[in-house]
Amino acid sequence: MSVDQKTVRRIAHLARIAVTDDEVPHLQGELNAILSFVEQLNEVDVEGVEPMTSVTPMVMRKRQDGVTDGFCPEKILLNAPATEDNFFLVPKVVE
Amino acid sequence: MTELTHLTLAEARDGLKARRFSATELAKAHIAAVEKARALNAYVLETPEKALAMAAASDEKIGRGEGGALEGIPLGIKDLFCTEGVVSTAGSNILKTFNPPYESTVTRNLWNDGAVMLGKLNMDEFAMGSSNETSAFGPVVSPWRREGSNVGAGGAGMIEGTHLVPGGSSGGSASAVAAHLCLGATATDTGGSIRQPAAFTGTVGIKPTYGRCSRWGTVAFASSLDQAGPITRTVRDSAIMLRSMAGLDPKDTTCSDLPVPDFEAAVSRGVKGLKIGIPKEYRVDGMSPEIEKLWAQGTEWLRAAGAEIVEVSLPHTKYALPAYYIVAPAEASSNLARYDGVRYGVRVPGRDIAEMYENTRAQGFGREVKRRIMIGTYVLSAGYYDAYYVRAQKIRTLIKQDFETVYAQGVHAILTPATPSAAFGIGEKGAADPVEMYLNDIFTVTVNMAGLPGIAVPAGLDSQGLPLGLQLIGRAFDEETLFAAGQVIEDAAGRIKLPEPWWAGA
């Protein structure tokens, strides 16, 4: 399978990455090189094979069902580009 | 006395304990070496004040007859590990000012054992790369030069000529260890990012079993593949450092609760009576005769030390790399969705919130990272998920079963080359076709796909005078056998003579 330029733009939008008109043909070439490389996986008979969900057999440890952390808004907001009154600030979302 | 920067980690530890020198003297010697080596671009942030303060605390502890397993040992930290109050960038512009208010579990474990932080090490952006050329801080230069190379120290802290890459993504770690800019370095490995740079720089690197080290506080790339490990100058040093890095962490549910063995005790065990597998599928088309010779030599060394050598088959080997380039980008596209310019990192404004996200990510991420996010987005998108992602995960099951079959036949470890070639020059690979760069990981990536431990040990030099490494792959949670067999190779090959500091005049 290979992707056309329209698909490249659609993927970029799904990934929330702005692309310029100049970048699209390059990205198309690079993505198609990768897709053609992975094409060989179609040779493998995977009938009846379970897809891997965990690489080592392990039972998930569960944490205590309670509040054990938090109460540090200043730490949480420390690296935010824009904040106000302990909230993250973003451009208007709902009109 | 040997220069303090040229001691092994084990020698430095013993010297500190015997009070032959102080942790402060050891830290100062390394700080000076780091300052003189800026042209290599191995460190993206030097933390000399922190190093001296930590060393002073170590001296006090040692003076009281106390101290941990790494008391006073100066280390470099890959910039993927979050360090409290010290900027941690993952080699990316999007995190260039990120100041974590917390400490990663791996580095916390190292500091608890007394280690001293020299600074943060350069790396491929978000650990995506095999040459350290995708870093937002620019490429790292390998301390190694081809014989008769034109590389030399220029003026104004620059290097002239055609440099070699140190490998990647842990290129800063490998370069710093090989250039004696720390006694050991943390690194991470998602497809080969510890073992390939170790092989390129004549150093030792181990990727432990998935779950051996906590991933908490380490910037995530592909969560089902990422593992932390050390890069050091000897097998013993790796054993010492891994023991301190590893261990149960309630903050990472995939972190194993198995006890961490005394890895150093395994180093001198030898390989007598062990069965070592040689997988025929690793004899790839067009393999260089030098690599083939090195592999045969390694086999002979292990046989001479008493191991039984058997040919084994891992039939799905060739599918590991293409399957990886579906699984890893898929996980990366999900993990890197968090960089949206809202909670941390750089923000680039737009007309509305969607445009803000798109502009932030377009400017914040480099080319390789964007490429992988896009591939990941595509293989997870509606209509392609089964054809790509589910198929790749099924093939991953087959790859793991290959190893299980071989281990069930009584094989204790598997010997392979670490890389298909020695280090190449900066700018030489992958410019036109990204897959050319990806092929660096053909021998290492199977190990991540199966969650197994793998160690790269220097085993010789090629005709250009550049180091080549061998890889040993072990059973899950049996790093001890890798240290034992790795030591046999190190003893037989002799410790590789690392380059003289030609860069220090720059």
Coordinates of C-alpha atoms in Angstrom, one line a residue:
Chain A
M1 CA 0.0 0.0 0.0
S2 CA 1.1 3.5 -0.6
V3 CA -0.2 6.9 0.3
D4 CA -1.1 9.8 -2.0
Q5 CA -0.7 13.5 -1.1
K6 CA -4.3 13.9 0.1
T7 CA -3.7 11.0 2.5
V8 CA -0.5 12.6 3.7
R9 CA -2.4 15.8 4.6
R10 CA -5.1 13.7 6.3
I11 CA -2.6 11.9 8.4
A12 CA -0.9 15.1 9.3
H13 CA -4.2 16.6 10.4
L14 CA -5.1 13.5 12.4
A15 CA -1.6 13.7 14.1
R16 CA -2.1 17.5 14.6
I17 CA 1.0 18.4 12.8
A18 CA 0.9 21.4 10.4
V19 CA 2.6 20.6 7.0
T20 CA 3.5 23.1 4.3
D21 CA 2.9 22.4 0.6
D22 CA 6.7 22.0 0.2
E23 CA 6.8 19.3 2.8
V24 CA 4.0 17.1 1.5
P25 CA 5.9 15.5 -1.5
H26 CA 8.9 14.7 0.8
L27 CA 6.7 13.2 3.5
Q28 CA 4.9 11.2 0.9
G29 CA 8.2 9.7 -0.4
E30 CA 9.4 8.9 3.1
L31 CA 6.2 7.4 4.3
N32 CA 5.9 5.3 1.2
A33 CA 9.5 4.1 1.6
I34 CA 8.6 2.9 5.1
L35 CA 5.3 1.4 4.0
S36 CA 7.0 -0.5 1.2
F37 CA 9.6 -1.8 3.7
V38 CA 6.9 -3.2 6.0
E39 CA 5.0 -4.8 3.0
Q40 CA 7.1 -8.0 3.5
L41 CA 5.0 -8.7 6.6
N42 CA 2.3 -9.9 4.3
E43 CA 4.4 -13.0 3.5
V44 CA 4.0 -14.3 7.1
D45 CA 1.2 -16.7 7.8
V46 CA -0.4 -15.3 11.0
E47 CA -3.5 -17.5 10.9
G48 CA -4.5 -18.4 14.4
V49 CA -1.7 -16.4 16.0
E50 CA -2.6 -14.3 19.0
P51 CA -1.5 -10.6 18.8
M52 CA 1.0 -9.8 21.6
T53 CA -0.5 -7.8 24.4
S54 CA 2.2 -8.3 27.1
V55 CA 5.8 -9.1 26.3
T56 CA 6.5 -10.6 29.7
P57 CA 3.9 -12.7 31.6
M58 CA 2.9 -10.6 34.5
V59 CA -0.1 -9.9 36.6
M60 CA -0.8 -6.2 36.9
R61 CA -0.2 -4.9 40.3
K62 CA -3.0 -2.6 41.5
R63 CA -2.5 0.5 43.5
Q64 CA -4.4 1.4 46.7
D65 CA -7.8 2.8 45.7
G66 CA -7.2 6.1 47.4
V67 CA -5.7 9.6 47.0
T68 CA -2.0 9.2 47.7
D69 CA -0.6 12.1 45.7
G70 CA -1.4 15.5 44.5
F71 CA -2.1 18.8 46.3
C72 CA 0.8 20.5 44.4
P73 CA -0.9 22.7 41.8
E74 CA 2.2 24.9 41.6
K75 CA 4.3 21.9 40.6
I76 CA 1.8 20.8 38.0
L77 CA 1.6 24.2 36.5
L78 CA 5.3 24.9 36.7
N79 CA 6.0 24.2 33.0
A80 CA 2.8 25.4 31.5
P81 CA 3.1 28.0 28.7
A82 CA 0.1 29.9 30.0
T83 CA -1.8 29.7 33.3
E84 CA -4.3 31.7 35.4
D85 CA -5.5 31.0 38.9
N86 CA -4.2 27.4 39.0
F87 CA -5.7 26.6 35.6
F88 CA -4.1 25.8 32.2
L89 CA -5.0 28.6 29.8
V90 CA -5.9 27.7 26.2
P91 CA -7.5 29.6 23.3
K92 CA -11.3 29.7 23.4
V93 CA -12.8 26.3 22.5
V94 CA -16.5 26.8 22.8
E95 CA -18.1 29.9 21.2
Chain B
M1 CA 48.5 6.4 39.6
T2 CA 46.2 6.2 36.5
E3 CA 44.4 9.4 35.7
L4 CA 41.2 9.5 37.7
T5 CA 39.1 9.7 34.6
H6 CA 40.7 6.5 33.2
L7 CA 39.8 4.3 36.1
T8 CA 37.0 1.8 35.6
L9 CA 33.9 2.3 37.7
A10 CA 34.9 -0.7 39.8
E11 CA 38.5 0.6 40.3
A12 CA 37.1 4.1 41.3
R13 CA 34.7 2.5 43.8
D14 CA 37.4 0.5 45.4
G15 CA 39.8 3.5 45.4
L16 CA 37.2 5.7 47.1
K17 CA 36.6 3.1 49.7
A18 CA 40.3 2.7 50.4
R19 CA 40.5 6.6 50.5
R20 CA 43.2 6.7 47.8
F21 CA 41.4 9.8 46.5
S22 CA 38.2 11.7 47.4
A23 CA 34.9 11.8 45.6
T24 CA 35.6 15.6 45.2
E25 CA 38.9 14.9 43.4
L26 CA 37.2 12.3 41.2
A27 CA 34.4 14.7 40.4
K28 CA 36.8 17.6 39.6
A29 CA 38.9 15.4 37.3
H30 CA 35.7 14.6 35.3
I31 CA 34.4 18.1 35.3
A32 CA 37.7 19.3 33.8
A33 CA 37.6 16.5 31.1
V34 CA 34.0 17.4 30.2
E35 CA 34.9 21.1 29.8
K36 CA 37.7 20.2 27.4
A37 CA 35.5 17.9 25.4
R38 CA 32.7 20.3 24.4
A39 CA 33.5 19.9 20.8
L40 CA 32.2 16.3 21.0
N41 CA 28.7 17.7 21.9
A42 CA 28.2 14.7 24.2
Y43 CA 26.7 16.8 27.1
V44 CA 23.8 19.1 26.5
L45 CA 23.9 20.4 30.0
E46 CA 26.8 20.3 32.5
T47 CA 25.9 20.4 36.2
P48 CA 29.3 20.9 37.9
E49 CA 27.9 22.6 41.0
K50 CA 25.6 19.7 41.5
A51 CA 28.4 17.3 41.0
L52 CA 30.6 19.0 43.5
A53 CA 27.8 19.2 46.1
M54 CA 27.0 15.5 45.6
A55 CA 30.6 14.6 45.8
A56 CA 31.1 16.5 49.0
A57 CA 28.1 14.6 50.5
S58 CA 29.7 11.4 49.4
D59 CA 33.1 12.3 50.9
E60 CA 31.3 12.9 54.2
K61 CA 29.6 9.6 54.1
I62 CA 32.7 7.7 53.1
G63 CA 34.5 9.5 56.0
R64 CA 31.9 8.1 58.4
G65 CA 32.5 4.6 56.9
E66 CA 29.1 4.7 55.2
G67 CA 28.0 5.0 51.6
G68 CA 26.0 3.2 48.9
A69 CA 27.1 0.9 46.1
L70 CA 28.0 3.8 43.9
E71 CA 29.1 6.3 46.5
G72 CA 31.0 9.1 44.9
I73 CA 30.9 7.7 41.3
P74 CA 30.4 10.4 38.7
L75 CA 27.9 9.5 36.0
G76 CA 26.4 11.1 32.9
I77 CA 22.6 10.9 32.5
K78 CA 20.9 10.6 29.1
D79 CA 18.6 13.5 28.7
L80 CA 15.5 11.2 28.5
F81 CA 15.6 10.7 32.2
C82 CA 13.7 13.4 34.1
T83 CA 15.9 15.0 36.8
E84 CA 14.3 17.2 39.4
G85 CA 15.1 20.9 38.9
V86 CA 17.5 20.1 36.0
V87 CA 16.1 20.8 32.5
S88 CA 15.3 17.5 30.7
T89 CA 14.7 17.8 27.0
A90 CA 14.6 14.4 25.4
G91 CA 16.8 16.0 22.7
S92 CA 13.7 17.9 21.4
N93 CA 12.9 21.6 20.9
I94 CA 9.4 21.0 22.2
L95 CA 10.9 20.3 25.7
K96 CA 13.9 22.6 25.5
T97 CA 12.9 24.5 28.7
F98 CA 11.1 21.6 30.5
N99 CA 12.1 21.6 34.2
P100 CA 10.7 18.5 35.8
P101 CA 9.5 18.9 39.4
Y102 CA 10.2 15.1 40.0
E103 CA 13.0 12.6 39.6
S104 CA 12.9 9.5 37.4
T105 CA 13.0 6.2 39.4
V106 CA 16.2 5.1 37.7
T107 CA 18.1 8.2 38.5
R108 CA 16.6 8.3 42.0
N109 CA 17.9 4.8 42.5
L110 CA 21.4 5.9 41.4
W111 CA 21.4 8.9 43.7
N112 CA 20.2 6.8 46.6
D113 CA 23.2 4.6 46.0
G114 CA 25.5 7.6 46.2
A115 CA 26.2 8.4 42.5
V116 CA 27.2 11.9 41.4
M117 CA 25.6 13.7 38.4
L118 CA 28.0 15.3 36.0
G119 CA 25.2 16.5 33.6
K120 CA 22.7 15.5 30.9
L121 CA 23.8 13.7 27.8
N122 CA 22.8 14.4 24.2
M123 CA 20.6 11.9 22.3
D124 CA 18.5 11.5 19.2
E125 CA 15.2 13.4 19.6
F126 CA 12.8 11.3 21.7
A127 CA 15.3 8.5 21.3
M128 CA 14.4 8.1 17.6
G129 CA 17.5 7.5 15.6
S130 CA 20.6 5.4 15.2
S131 CA 23.3 8.0 14.8
N132 CA 22.5 10.9 17.2
E133 CA 21.9 13.1 14.2
T134 CA 18.2 13.9 15.0
S135 CA 19.0 15.8 18.2
A136 CA 17.7 19.4 18.5
F137 CA 21.2 20.1 20.0
G138 CA 23.0 18.9 16.9
P139 CA 24.9 15.6 16.3
V140 CA 27.3 14.1 18.8
V141 CA 30.8 13.4 17.5
S142 CA 32.4 10.0 18.2
P143 CA 35.8 10.1 19.9
W144 CA 36.8 7.4 17.4
R145 CA 38.4 8.3 14.0
R146 CA 39.1 6.2 11.0
E147 CA 42.8 5.4 10.5
G148 CA 44.3 8.3 8.5
S149 CA 41.2 10.3 9.0
N150 CA 41.3 14.1 8.5
V151 CA 39.4 14.8 11.7
G152 CA 41.2 17.0 14.2
A153 CA 40.8 19.7 16.7
G154 CA 40.1 23.1 15.1
G155 CA 39.9 26.6 16.6
A156 CA 37.1 28.0 18.8
G157 CA 36.1 24.7 20.3
M158 CA 35.3 23.3 16.9
I159 CA 36.3 20.0 15.2
E160 CA 37.4 19.9 11.6
G161 CA 37.1 17.1 9.1
T162 CA 34.6 14.3 8.6
H163 CA 33.4 13.0 12.0
L164 CA 32.0 9.7 12.8
V165 CA 28.6 9.2 14.5
P166 CA 28.7 7.5 17.9
G167 CA 25.5 5.6 17.1
G168 CA 22.1 6.3 18.6
S169 CA 19.9 7.0 20.2
S170 CA 22.2 7.0 23.3
G171 CA 25.0 8.6 21.3
G172 CA 25.9 11.2 24.0
S173 CA 26.1 8.4 26.6
A174 CA 28.4 6.2 24.4
S175 CA 30.6 9.1 23.3
A176 CA 31.0 10.4 26.9
V177 CA 31.9 6.9 28.3
A178 CA 34.4 6.2 25.4
A179 CA 36.0 9.7 25.8
H180 CA 36.4 9.2 29.6
L181 CA 33.9 12.0 30.4
C182 CA 32.2 9.9 33.1
L183 CA 32.7 6.5 34.6
G184 CA 29.3 5.3 33.3
A185 CA 26.2 6.6 31.7
T186 CA 22.5 5.9 31.8
A187 CA 21.0 5.0 28.4
T188 CA 17.7 3.6 27.0
D189 CA 17.0 1.0 24.4
T190 CA 13.8 0.7 22.3
G191 CA 15.2 -1.0 19.2
G192 CA 19.0 -1.0 19.9
S193 CA 19.7 2.4 21.3
I194 CA 22.0 1.1 24.0
R195 CA 23.7 -1.8 22.2
Q196 CA 24.3 -0.1 18.8
P197 CA 26.1 3.0 20.2
A198 CA 28.1 0.8 22.6
A199 CA 29.2 -1.3 19.7
F200 CA 30.1 1.8 17.6
T201 CA 32.3 3.3 20.4
G202 CA 34.0 0.2 21.9
T203 CA 32.0 0.3 25.1
V204 CA 29.7 -2.2 26.9
G205 CA 26.0 -1.7 26.9
I206 CA 23.2 -3.8 28.3
K207 CA 19.5 -3.6 27.7
P208 CA 18.0 -5.6 30.5
T209 CA 14.8 -7.6 30.4
Y210 CA 11.7 -5.6 29.9
G211 CA 10.5 -4.7 33.4
R212 CA 13.9 -4.9 35.1
C213 CA 14.2 -1.1 35.3
S214 CA 11.3 1.2 36.1
R215 CA 10.2 3.4 33.2
W216 CA 8.7 6.0 35.5
G217 CA 10.0 9.5 34.9
T218 CA 11.7 8.5 31.7
V219 CA 10.3 10.2 28.7
A220 CA 8.2 7.6 26.8
F221 CA 8.9 6.6 23.2
A222 CA 7.3 3.1 22.7
S223 CA 6.2 1.9 26.1
S224 CA 6.1 -1.9 25.4
L225 CA 9.7 -1.8 24.1
D226 CA 11.5 1.0 26.2
Q227 CA 14.0 -0.2 28.7
A228 CA 16.8 1.7 30.6
G229 CA 20.3 0.3 31.0
P230 CA 23.9 1.4 31.5
I231 CA 26.8 2.1 29.1
T232 CA 30.2 1.6 30.7
R233 CA 33.8 0.7 29.8
T234 CA 33.7 -2.9 31.1
V235 CA 31.3 -5.7 31.6
R236 CA 31.8 -5.6 35.4
D237 CA 31.0 -1.9 35.5
S238 CA 27.7 -2.5 33.7
A239 CA 26.9 -5.2 36.2
I240 CA 27.5 -2.8 39.1
M241 CA 25.6 0.0 37.6
L242 CA 22.6 -2.1 36.4
R243 CA 22.1 -3.5 39.9
S244 CA 21.7 0.1 41.2
M245 CA 19.3 1.2 38.4
A246 CA 17.0 -1.8 38.6
G247 CA 14.3 -2.8 41.0
L248 CA 10.6 -2.8 41.8
D249 CA 8.8 0.5 41.5
P250 CA 5.2 0.8 42.5
K251 CA 4.9 3.8 40.1
D252 CA 5.4 1.5 37.0
T253 CA 3.0 -1.4 36.8
T254 CA 5.1 -3.1 34.2
C255 CA 8.2 -3.1 36.4
S256 CA 9.0 -6.5 37.7
D257 CA 8.9 -7.5 41.4
L258 CA 11.5 -10.2 41.0
P259 CA 14.5 -9.6 43.2
V260 CA 17.5 -7.9 41.6
P261 CA 20.5 -10.3 41.8
D262 CA 24.1 -9.3 42.6
F263 CA 25.0 -9.0 39.0
E264 CA 28.7 -8.3 39.8
A265 CA 28.9 -11.8 41.4
A266 CA 27.9 -13.3 38.1
V267 CA 30.7 -11.6 36.1
S268 CA 33.4 -14.2 37.0
R269 CA 31.1 -17.3 36.7
G270 CA 32.5 -18.3 33.2
V271 CA 30.5 -20.2 30.6
K272 CA 31.6 -23.8 31.4
G273 CA 28.7 -26.1 30.7
L274 CA 26.6 -23.4 29.1
K275 CA 24.9 -24.0 25.8
I276 CA 25.3 -21.0 23.4
G277 CA 23.1 -20.7 20.3
I278 CA 24.3 -19.4 17.0
P279 CA 21.2 -18.3 15.0
K280 CA 21.7 -19.0 11.3
E281 CA 19.2 -16.3 10.3
Y282 CA 21.6 -13.6 11.5
R283 CA 23.9 -14.6 8.7
V284 CA 22.3 -12.0 6.4
D285 CA 22.9 -11.5 2.7
G286 CA 25.8 -9.1 2.0
M287 CA 27.2 -9.4 5.5
S288 CA 30.7 -8.0 5.7
P289 CA 33.4 -10.6 5.9
E290 CA 34.9 -8.7 8.9
I291 CA 31.6 -9.0 10.8
E292 CA 31.4 -12.7 9.9
K293 CA 35.0 -13.2 11.1
L294 CA 34.4 -11.4 14.4
W295 CA 31.3 -13.6 15.0
A296 CA 33.2 -16.8 14.3
Q297 CA 36.0 -15.6 16.6
G298 CA 33.5 -14.9 19.4
T299 CA 32.1 -18.4 19.0
E300 CA 35.6 -19.8 19.3
W301 CA 36.3 -17.8 22.4
L302 CA 33.2 -19.1 24.1
R303 CA 33.9 -22.7 23.0
A304 CA 37.5 -22.4 24.3
A305 CA 36.1 -21.2 27.7
G306 CA 34.0 -24.4 27.9
A307 CA 30.7 -23.5 26.4
E308 CA 28.9 -25.9 24.1
I309 CA 28.1 -24.2 20.8
V310 CA 24.9 -25.2 18.9
E311 CA 23.4 -23.8 15.7
V312 CA 19.8 -22.6 16.3
S313 CA 17.0 -21.2 14.2
L314 CA 15.0 -18.1 14.8
P315 CA 12.9 -18.2 11.6
H316 CA 11.0 -14.9 12.0
T317 CA 14.2 -12.8 12.5
K318 CA 13.9 -10.9 9.2
Y319 CA 10.4 -9.7 10.1
A320 CA 11.4 -8.1 13.4
L321 CA 12.6 -4.8 11.9
P322 CA 9.5 -4.2 9.7
A323 CA 7.2 -5.2 12.5
Y324 CA 9.1 -2.9 14.8
Y325 CA 8.5 0.0 12.4
I326 CA 4.8 -0.5 12.9
V327 CA 4.6 -1.2 16.6
A328 CA 7.1 1.5 17.7
P329 CA 5.7 4.4 15.7
A330 CA 2.2 3.4 16.7
E331 CA 3.1 3.6 20.4
A332 CA 5.1 6.8 19.8
S333 CA 2.2 8.5 18.0
S334 CA 0.1 7.8 21.1
N335 CA 2.8 8.7 23.7
L336 CA 3.7 11.9 21.9
A337 CA 0.1 13.1 21.7
R338 CA 0.7 14.7 25.1
Y339 CA 3.0 17.4 23.6
D340 CA 0.2 19.8 22.7
G341 CA 1.5 23.1 24.0
V342 CA -0.9 23.2 27.0
R343 CA 0.6 21.6 30.1
Y344 CA 4.3 21.8 29.3
G345 CA 6.7 22.5 26.6
V346 CA 6.8 25.0 23.8
R347 CA 3.5 26.6 22.5
V348 CA 3.2 28.2 19.1
P349 CA -0.1 30.2 18.8
G350 CA -2.7 29.7 16.2
R351 CA -6.1 31.1 15.2
D352 CA -7.9 28.4 17.3
I353 CA -6.9 25.6 19.5
A354 CA -6.6 23.0 16.7
E355 CA -4.2 25.4 14.8
M356 CA -2.3 26.0 18.0
Y357 CA -1.8 22.2 18.4
E358 CA -0.7 21.8 14.8
N359 CA 1.7 24.8 14.9
T360 CA 3.2 23.7 18.2
R361 CA 3.9 20.2 17.0
A362 CA 5.1 21.3 13.6
Q363 CA 7.7 23.6 15.1
G364 CA 8.4 21.6 18.2
F365 CA 9.2 18.2 16.6
G366 CA 12.0 17.4 14.2
R367 CA 11.7 15.6 10.9
E368 CA 12.3 12.0 12.1
V369 CA 9.9 12.4 15.0
K370 CA 7.1 13.8 12.8
R371 CA 7.7 11.0 10.3
R372 CA 7.3 8.4 13.0
I373 CA 4.2 10.0 14.5
M374 CA 2.6 10.1 11.1
I375 CA 3.4 6.5 10.3
G376 CA 2.0 5.5 13.7
T377 CA -1.1 7.6 13.1
Y378 CA -1.6 5.9 9.8
V379 CA -1.2 2.3 11.0
L380 CA -3.6 2.9 13.8
S381 CA -6.2 4.8 11.7
A382 CA -9.6 3.3 10.8
G383 CA -9.3 0.7 8.0
Y384 CA -5.6 0.1 8.5
Y385 CA -5.4 -1.0 12.1
D386 CA -5.9 -4.7 11.4
A387 CA -3.7 -4.8 8.3
Y388 CA -0.8 -3.2 9.9
Y389 CA -0.9 -2.9 13.7
V390 CA -2.7 -6.2 14.6
R391 CA -0.6 -8.1 12.0
A392 CA 2.6 -6.7 13.5
Q393 CA 1.6 -7.7 17.0
K394 CA 0.9 -11.2 15.8
I395 CA 4.4 -11.3 14.2
R396 CA 5.8 -10.1 17.5
T397 CA 4.2 -13.2 19.1
L398 CA 5.9 -15.4 16.5
I399 CA 9.3 -13.7 17.2
K400 CA 8.9 -14.3 20.9
Q401 CA 7.9 -17.9 20.3
D402 CA 11.1 -18.4 18.2
F403 CA 13.2 -17.5 21.2
E404 CA 11.1 -19.6 23.6
T405 CA 11.6 -22.7 21.3
V406 CA 15.4 -22.2 21.3
Y407 CA 15.5 -21.7 25.1
A408 CA 13.3 -24.8 25.6
Q409 CA 16.1 -26.7 23.8
G410 CA 18.4 -25.9 26.7
V411 CA 20.2 -22.9 25.1
H412 CA 21.3 -20.4 27.8
A413 CA 22.3 -17.5 25.6
I414 CA 22.5 -16.6 21.9
L415 CA 25.6 -15.0 20.2
T416 CA 25.2 -12.6 17.3
P417 CA 27.0 -9.6 15.9
A418 CA 25.8 -6.3 17.5
T419 CA 25.6 -4.2 14.3
P420 CA 25.9 -4.9 10.6
S421 CA 28.9 -2.5 10.2
A422 CA 31.2 -0.2 12.2
A423 CA 30.4 3.5 12.7
F424 CA 29.7 5.6 9.7
G425 CA 30.3 9.3 9.0
I426 CA 27.9 12.1 10.0
G427 CA 25.5 12.7 7.1
E428 CA 26.4 9.5 5.3
K429 CA 23.2 7.6 5.9
G430 CA 19.5 7.9 5.7
A431 CA 19.3 11.3 3.9
A432 CA 17.2 10.0 1.0
D433 CA 15.6 6.8 2.5
P434 CA 14.9 6.6 6.2
V435 CA 15.0 2.8 5.9
E436 CA 18.7 2.9 5.3
M437 CA 19.2 4.2 8.8
Y438 CA 16.7 1.8 10.3
L439 CA 18.7 -1.2 9.0
N440 CA 21.4 -0.4 11.7
D441 CA 19.1 -2.2 14.2
I442 CA 18.5 -5.5 12.4
F443 CA 20.5 -7.5 15.0
T444 CA 19.2 -5.7 18.1
V445 CA 15.5 -5.1 17.5
T446 CA 14.4 -8.7 17.8
V447 CA 15.5 -8.5 21.5
N448 CA 13.1 -5.6 22.2
M449 CA 10.3 -7.2 20.4
A450 CA 10.6 -10.3 22.6
G451 CA 11.3 -8.3 25.8
L452 CA 14.6 -10.2 26.4
P453 CA 17.9 -8.9 27.8
G454 CA 20.8 -8.2 25.4
I455 CA 24.4 -7.1 26.0
A456 CA 26.9 -5.6 23.5
V457 CA 30.6 -6.2 24.2
P458 CA 33.5 -4.8 22.2
A459 CA 35.2 -7.7 20.4
G460 CA 37.7 -6.2 18.0
L461 CA 38.6 -3.5 15.5
D462 CA 37.8 -3.4 11.7
S463 CA 40.3 -2.7 9.0
Q464 CA 39.7 1.1 9.5
G465 CA 40.7 0.7 13.2
L466 CA 37.1 1.2 14.4
P467 CA 35.5 -1.0 17.1
L468 CA 33.0 -3.8 16.4
G469 CA 30.8 -5.5 19.0
L470 CA 29.2 -8.8 19.6
Q471 CA 25.8 -9.2 21.1
L472 CA 24.6 -11.9 23.6
I473 CA 20.9 -12.4 24.0
G474 CA 19.6 -14.1 27.2
R475 CA 16.6 -15.6 28.7
A476 CA 14.1 -13.3 30.3
F477 CA 15.5 -12.0 33.7
D478 CA 18.8 -13.9 33.2
E479 CA 21.1 -10.9 32.8
E480 CA 23.6 -12.8 34.9
T481 CA 24.5 -15.3 32.1
L482 CA 25.0 -12.3 29.8
F483 CA 27.5 -10.7 32.3
A484 CA 29.3 -14.1 32.7
A485 CA 29.6 -14.7 28.9
G486 CA 30.3 -11.0 28.2
Q487 CA 33.2 -11.2 30.6
V488 CA 34.6 -14.2 28.7
I489 CA 34.5 -12.2 25.5
E490 CA 36.1 -9.1 27.1
D491 CA 38.9 -11.3 28.6
A492 CA 39.5 -13.0 25.2
A493 CA 39.3 -9.9 23.1
G494 CA 41.3 -7.8 25.6
R495 CA 40.0 -4.4 26.6
I496 CA 39.7 -2.1 23.5
K497 CA 42.2 0.8 23.7
L498 CA 40.0 3.9 23.6
P499 CA 41.1 6.9 21.6
E500 CA 43.5 9.5 23.0
P501 CA 41.8 12.9 23.7
W502 CA 42.6 14.6 20.3
W503 CA 39.5 16.7 20.8
A504 CA 40.9 18.3 24.0
G505 CA 43.0 20.9 22.1
A506 CA 39.9 22.3 20.4

